[in-house]
Tab-separated table of C-alpha atoms in Angstrom:
chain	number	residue	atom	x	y	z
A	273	UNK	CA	11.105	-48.658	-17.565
A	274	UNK	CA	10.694	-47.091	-14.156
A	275	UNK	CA	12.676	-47.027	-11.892
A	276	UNK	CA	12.989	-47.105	-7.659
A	277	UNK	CA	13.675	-44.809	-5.861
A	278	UNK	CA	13.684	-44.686	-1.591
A	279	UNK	CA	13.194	-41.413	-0.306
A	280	UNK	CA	14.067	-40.680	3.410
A	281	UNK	CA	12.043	-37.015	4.742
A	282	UNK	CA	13.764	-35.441	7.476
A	283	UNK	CA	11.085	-32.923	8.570
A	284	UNK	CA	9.350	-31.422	11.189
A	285	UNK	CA	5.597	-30.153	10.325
A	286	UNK	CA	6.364	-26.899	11.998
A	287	UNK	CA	8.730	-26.072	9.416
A	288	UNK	CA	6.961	-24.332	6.735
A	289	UNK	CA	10.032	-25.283	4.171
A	290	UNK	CA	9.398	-28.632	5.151
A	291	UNK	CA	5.690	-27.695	3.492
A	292	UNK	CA	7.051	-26.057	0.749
A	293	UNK	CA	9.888	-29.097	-0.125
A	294	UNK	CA	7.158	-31.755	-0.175
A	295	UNK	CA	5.403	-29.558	-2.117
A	296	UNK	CA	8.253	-29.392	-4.559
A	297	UNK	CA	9.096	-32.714	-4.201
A	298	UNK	CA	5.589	-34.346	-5.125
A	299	UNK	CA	5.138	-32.022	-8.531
A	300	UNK	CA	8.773	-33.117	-9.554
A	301	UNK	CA	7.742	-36.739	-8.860
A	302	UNK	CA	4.247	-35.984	-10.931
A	303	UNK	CA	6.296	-34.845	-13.750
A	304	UNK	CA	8.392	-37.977	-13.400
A	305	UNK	CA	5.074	-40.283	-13.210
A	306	UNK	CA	6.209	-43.429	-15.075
A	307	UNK	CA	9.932	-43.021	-15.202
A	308	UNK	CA	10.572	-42.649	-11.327
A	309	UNK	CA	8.280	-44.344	-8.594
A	310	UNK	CA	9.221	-43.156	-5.108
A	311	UNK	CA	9.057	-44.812	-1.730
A	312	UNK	CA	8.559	-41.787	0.223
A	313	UNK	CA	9.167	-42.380	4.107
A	314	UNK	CA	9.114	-39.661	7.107
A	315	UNK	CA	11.146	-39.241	9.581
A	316	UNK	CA	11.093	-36.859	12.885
A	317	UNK	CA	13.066	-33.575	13.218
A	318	UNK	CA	11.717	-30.864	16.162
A	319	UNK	CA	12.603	-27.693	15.909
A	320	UNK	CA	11.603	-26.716	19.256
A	321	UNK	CA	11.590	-29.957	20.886
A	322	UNK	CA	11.343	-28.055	24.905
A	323	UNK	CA	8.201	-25.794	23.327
A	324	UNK	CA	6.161	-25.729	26.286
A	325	UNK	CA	2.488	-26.868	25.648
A	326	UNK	CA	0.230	-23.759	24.232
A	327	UNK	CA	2.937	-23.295	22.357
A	328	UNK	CA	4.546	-19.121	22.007
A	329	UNK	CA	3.991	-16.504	19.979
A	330	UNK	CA	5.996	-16.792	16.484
A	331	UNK	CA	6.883	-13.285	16.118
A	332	UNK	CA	8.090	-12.751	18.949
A	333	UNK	CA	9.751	-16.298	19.575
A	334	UNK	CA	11.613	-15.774	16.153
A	335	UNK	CA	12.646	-12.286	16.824
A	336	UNK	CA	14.405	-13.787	20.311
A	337	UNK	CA	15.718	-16.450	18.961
A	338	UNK	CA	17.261	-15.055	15.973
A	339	UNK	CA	17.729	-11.684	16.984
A	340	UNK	CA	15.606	-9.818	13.933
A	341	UNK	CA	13.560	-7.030	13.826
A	342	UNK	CA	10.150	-7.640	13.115
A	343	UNK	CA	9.614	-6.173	9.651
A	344	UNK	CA	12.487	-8.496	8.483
A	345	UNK	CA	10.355	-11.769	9.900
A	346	UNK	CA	7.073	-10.172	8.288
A	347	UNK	CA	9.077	-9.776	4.924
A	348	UNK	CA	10.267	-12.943	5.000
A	349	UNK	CA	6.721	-14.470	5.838
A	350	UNK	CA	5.435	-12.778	2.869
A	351	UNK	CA	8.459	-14.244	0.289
A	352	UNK	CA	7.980	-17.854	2.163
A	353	UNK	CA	3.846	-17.909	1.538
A	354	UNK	CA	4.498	-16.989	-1.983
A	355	UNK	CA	6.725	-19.837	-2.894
A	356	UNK	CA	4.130	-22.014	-0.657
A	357	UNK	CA	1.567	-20.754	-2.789
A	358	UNK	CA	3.365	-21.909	-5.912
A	359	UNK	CA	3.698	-25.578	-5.204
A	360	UNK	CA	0.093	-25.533	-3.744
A	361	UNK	CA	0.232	-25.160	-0.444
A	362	UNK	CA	-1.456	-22.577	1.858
A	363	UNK	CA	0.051	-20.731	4.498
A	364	UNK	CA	-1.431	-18.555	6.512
A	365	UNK	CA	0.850	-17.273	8.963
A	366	UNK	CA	-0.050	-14.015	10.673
A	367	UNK	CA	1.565	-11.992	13.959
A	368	UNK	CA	-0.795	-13.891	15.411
A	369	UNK	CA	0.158	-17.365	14.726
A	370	UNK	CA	1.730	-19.477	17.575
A	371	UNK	CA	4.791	-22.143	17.168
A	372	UNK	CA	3.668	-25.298	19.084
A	373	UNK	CA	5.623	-28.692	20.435
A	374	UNK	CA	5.214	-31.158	17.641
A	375	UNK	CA	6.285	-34.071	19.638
A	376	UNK	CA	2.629	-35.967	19.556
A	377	UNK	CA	2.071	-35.479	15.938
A	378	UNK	CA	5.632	-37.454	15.344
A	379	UNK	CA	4.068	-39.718	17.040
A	380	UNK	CA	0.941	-39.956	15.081
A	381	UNK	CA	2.740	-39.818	12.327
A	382	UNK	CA	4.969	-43.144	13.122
A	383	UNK	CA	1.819	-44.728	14.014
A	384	UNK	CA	0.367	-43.888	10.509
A	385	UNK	CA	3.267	-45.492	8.655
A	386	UNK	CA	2.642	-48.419	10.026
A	387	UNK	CA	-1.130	-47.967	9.185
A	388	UNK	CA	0.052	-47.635	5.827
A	389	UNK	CA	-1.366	-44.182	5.118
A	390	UNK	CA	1.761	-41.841	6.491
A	391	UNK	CA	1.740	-39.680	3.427
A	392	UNK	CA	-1.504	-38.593	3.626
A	393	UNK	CA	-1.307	-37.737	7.417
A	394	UNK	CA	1.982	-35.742	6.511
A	395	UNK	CA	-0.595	-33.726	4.319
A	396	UNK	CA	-2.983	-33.214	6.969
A	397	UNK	CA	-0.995	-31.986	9.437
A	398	UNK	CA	1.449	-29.937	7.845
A	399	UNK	CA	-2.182	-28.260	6.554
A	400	UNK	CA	-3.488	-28.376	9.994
A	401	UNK	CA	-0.525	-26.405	11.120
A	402	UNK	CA	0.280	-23.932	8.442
A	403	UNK	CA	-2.609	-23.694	6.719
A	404	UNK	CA	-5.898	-24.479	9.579
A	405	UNK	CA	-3.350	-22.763	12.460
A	406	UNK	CA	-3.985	-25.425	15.057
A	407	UNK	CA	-2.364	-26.699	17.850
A	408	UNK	CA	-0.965	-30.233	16.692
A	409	UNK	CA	-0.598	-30.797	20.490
A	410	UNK	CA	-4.231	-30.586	20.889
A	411	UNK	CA	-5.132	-34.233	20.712
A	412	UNK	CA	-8.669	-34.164	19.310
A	413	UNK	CA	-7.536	-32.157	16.505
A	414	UNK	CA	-4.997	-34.564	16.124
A	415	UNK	CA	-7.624	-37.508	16.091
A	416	UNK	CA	-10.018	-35.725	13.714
A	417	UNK	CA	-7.051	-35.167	11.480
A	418	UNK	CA	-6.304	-39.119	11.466
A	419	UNK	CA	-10.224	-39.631	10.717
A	420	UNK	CA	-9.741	-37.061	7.897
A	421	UNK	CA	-7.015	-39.251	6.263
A	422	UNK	CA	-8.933	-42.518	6.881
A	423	UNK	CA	-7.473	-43.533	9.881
A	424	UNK	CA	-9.712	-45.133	13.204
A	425	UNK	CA	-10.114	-42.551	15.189
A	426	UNK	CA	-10.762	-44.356	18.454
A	427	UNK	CA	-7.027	-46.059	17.652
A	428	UNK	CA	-6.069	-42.944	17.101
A	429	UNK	CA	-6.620	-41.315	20.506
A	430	UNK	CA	-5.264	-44.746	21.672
A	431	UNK	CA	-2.003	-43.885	20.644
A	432	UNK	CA	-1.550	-40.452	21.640
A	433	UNK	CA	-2.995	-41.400	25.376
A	434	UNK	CA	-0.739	-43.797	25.882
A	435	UNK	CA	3.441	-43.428	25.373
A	436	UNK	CA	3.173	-45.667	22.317
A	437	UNK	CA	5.856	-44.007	19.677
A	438	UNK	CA	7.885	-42.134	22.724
A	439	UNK	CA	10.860	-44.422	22.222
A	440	UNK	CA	10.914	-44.778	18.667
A	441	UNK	CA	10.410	-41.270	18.026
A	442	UNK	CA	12.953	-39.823	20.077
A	443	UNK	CA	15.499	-43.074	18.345
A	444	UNK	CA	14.712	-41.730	15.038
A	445	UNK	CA	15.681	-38.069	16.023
A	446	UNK	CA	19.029	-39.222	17.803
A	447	UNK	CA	19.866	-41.468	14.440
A	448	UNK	CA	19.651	-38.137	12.167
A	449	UNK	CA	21.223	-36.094	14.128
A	450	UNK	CA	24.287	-38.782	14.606
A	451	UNK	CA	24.166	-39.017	10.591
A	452	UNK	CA	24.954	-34.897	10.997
A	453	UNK	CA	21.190	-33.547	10.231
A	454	UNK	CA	20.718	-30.216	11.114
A	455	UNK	CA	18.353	-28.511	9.527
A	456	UNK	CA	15.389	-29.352	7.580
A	457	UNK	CA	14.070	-30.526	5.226
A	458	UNK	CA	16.291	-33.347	4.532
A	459	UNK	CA	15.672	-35.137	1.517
A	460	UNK	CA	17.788	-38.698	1.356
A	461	UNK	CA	17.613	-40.624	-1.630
A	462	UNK	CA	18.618	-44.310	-1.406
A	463	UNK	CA	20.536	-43.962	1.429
A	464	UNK	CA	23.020	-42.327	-0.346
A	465	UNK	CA	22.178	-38.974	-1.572
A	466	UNK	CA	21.568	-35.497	0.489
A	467	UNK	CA	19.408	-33.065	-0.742
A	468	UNK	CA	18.627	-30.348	1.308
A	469	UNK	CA	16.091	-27.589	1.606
A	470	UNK	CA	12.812	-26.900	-0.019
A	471	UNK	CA	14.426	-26.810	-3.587
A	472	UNK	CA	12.392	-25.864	-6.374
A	473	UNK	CA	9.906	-28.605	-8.223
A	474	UNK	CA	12.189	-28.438	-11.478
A	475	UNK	CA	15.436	-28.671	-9.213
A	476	UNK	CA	14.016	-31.674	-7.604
A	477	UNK	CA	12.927	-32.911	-10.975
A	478	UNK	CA	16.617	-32.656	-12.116
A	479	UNK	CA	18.326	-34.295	-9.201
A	480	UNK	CA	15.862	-37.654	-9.186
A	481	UNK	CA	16.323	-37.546	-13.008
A	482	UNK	CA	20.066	-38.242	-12.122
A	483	UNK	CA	19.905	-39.951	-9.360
A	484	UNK	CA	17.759	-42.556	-11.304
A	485	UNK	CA	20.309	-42.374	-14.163
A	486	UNK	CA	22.652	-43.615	-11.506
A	487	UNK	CA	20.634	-45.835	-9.803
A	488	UNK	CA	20.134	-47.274	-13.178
């Protein structure tokens, strides 16, 4: 018998844990393919919500904000692309790359969901970020991205013209952070049950196998 899950995803696409946790998350569920079927649903988090447009170098940006040393950020960029790399997913972050507002592809991305195909555009632009480099304030390569995933493109640019999403976007963020979100990715299973981080796919694997024993 299989059983239900709901699965809330705190996450901003910016984050590359956020990459790496629904990385995890979707080979746990793969494993669990006919015991567990999840509901997956996403939900806004910025991490630099007043990123100016153009977005700022991430070397440097980190090293200000954080106060590290350079070499520390480039070893750590190394350790976080290899545990990218193991749950499929390409990073290719250089001292090149820039961190950019991801306030319009939030928005896309609540537009989606009710499209019906918000997973898929979580794909795309977490890929179009970590893995193509792009600007996910650029708004073609936001529309081409929604054409990638099946998505009218013409709708598309619609949306991100107009301030369709503004409201809802910015209620979502408020509603995490009043349920004491701070830091992502947030994993919330059936309204009940935290699970935070990018943990591991055989981590994940064990927590939904309990969680369904509960739910059960």
């Amino acid at each position: 018998m299989t059983t239900k899950l709901k699965i809330d995803f705190v996450s901003d696409i910016a984050c590359p844990w956020c990459a790496i946790g629904l990385g995890g998350l979707e080979q746990a569920l793969a494993t669990l393919e006919g015991q567990i079927a999840a509901d997956i649903t996403f939900h806004p988090y910025e991490l630099s919500p007043d990123m100016p447009a153009g977005g700022q170098n991430g070397l440097e940006h980190i090293s200000r904000k954080f106060g590290l040393p350079h070499d520390q950020i480039r070893s750590s960029r190394e350790m976080i692309r290899e545990r990218a790399a193991g749950v499929g997913v390409t990073i290719n972050t250089s001292d090149e790359s820039r961190i950019y507002n991801t306030f319009d592809a939030h928005r896309l991305l609540a537009w989606a969901k009710d499209e019906g195909r918000q997973l898929d555009m979580k794909r795309r632009l977490l890929a179009l970020y970590h893995a193509d480099q792009v600007d996910p304030g650029d708004h073609d390569a936001l529309v081409a991205a929604a054409a990638e995933v099946g998505l009218d493109e013409s709708a598309a640019r619609t949306v991100l013209e107009s301030d369709r999403y503004v409201e809802e976007v910015r209620a979502e963020e408020e509603l995490w952070r009043s349920r004491g979100i701070r830091s992502v990715p947030a994993v919330i299973v059936n309204d009940r049950h935290l699970i935070s981080g990018a943990q591991p796919p055989e981590e994940f694997e064990r927590l939904l196998r309990g969680l369904a024993g509960d739910a059960g």
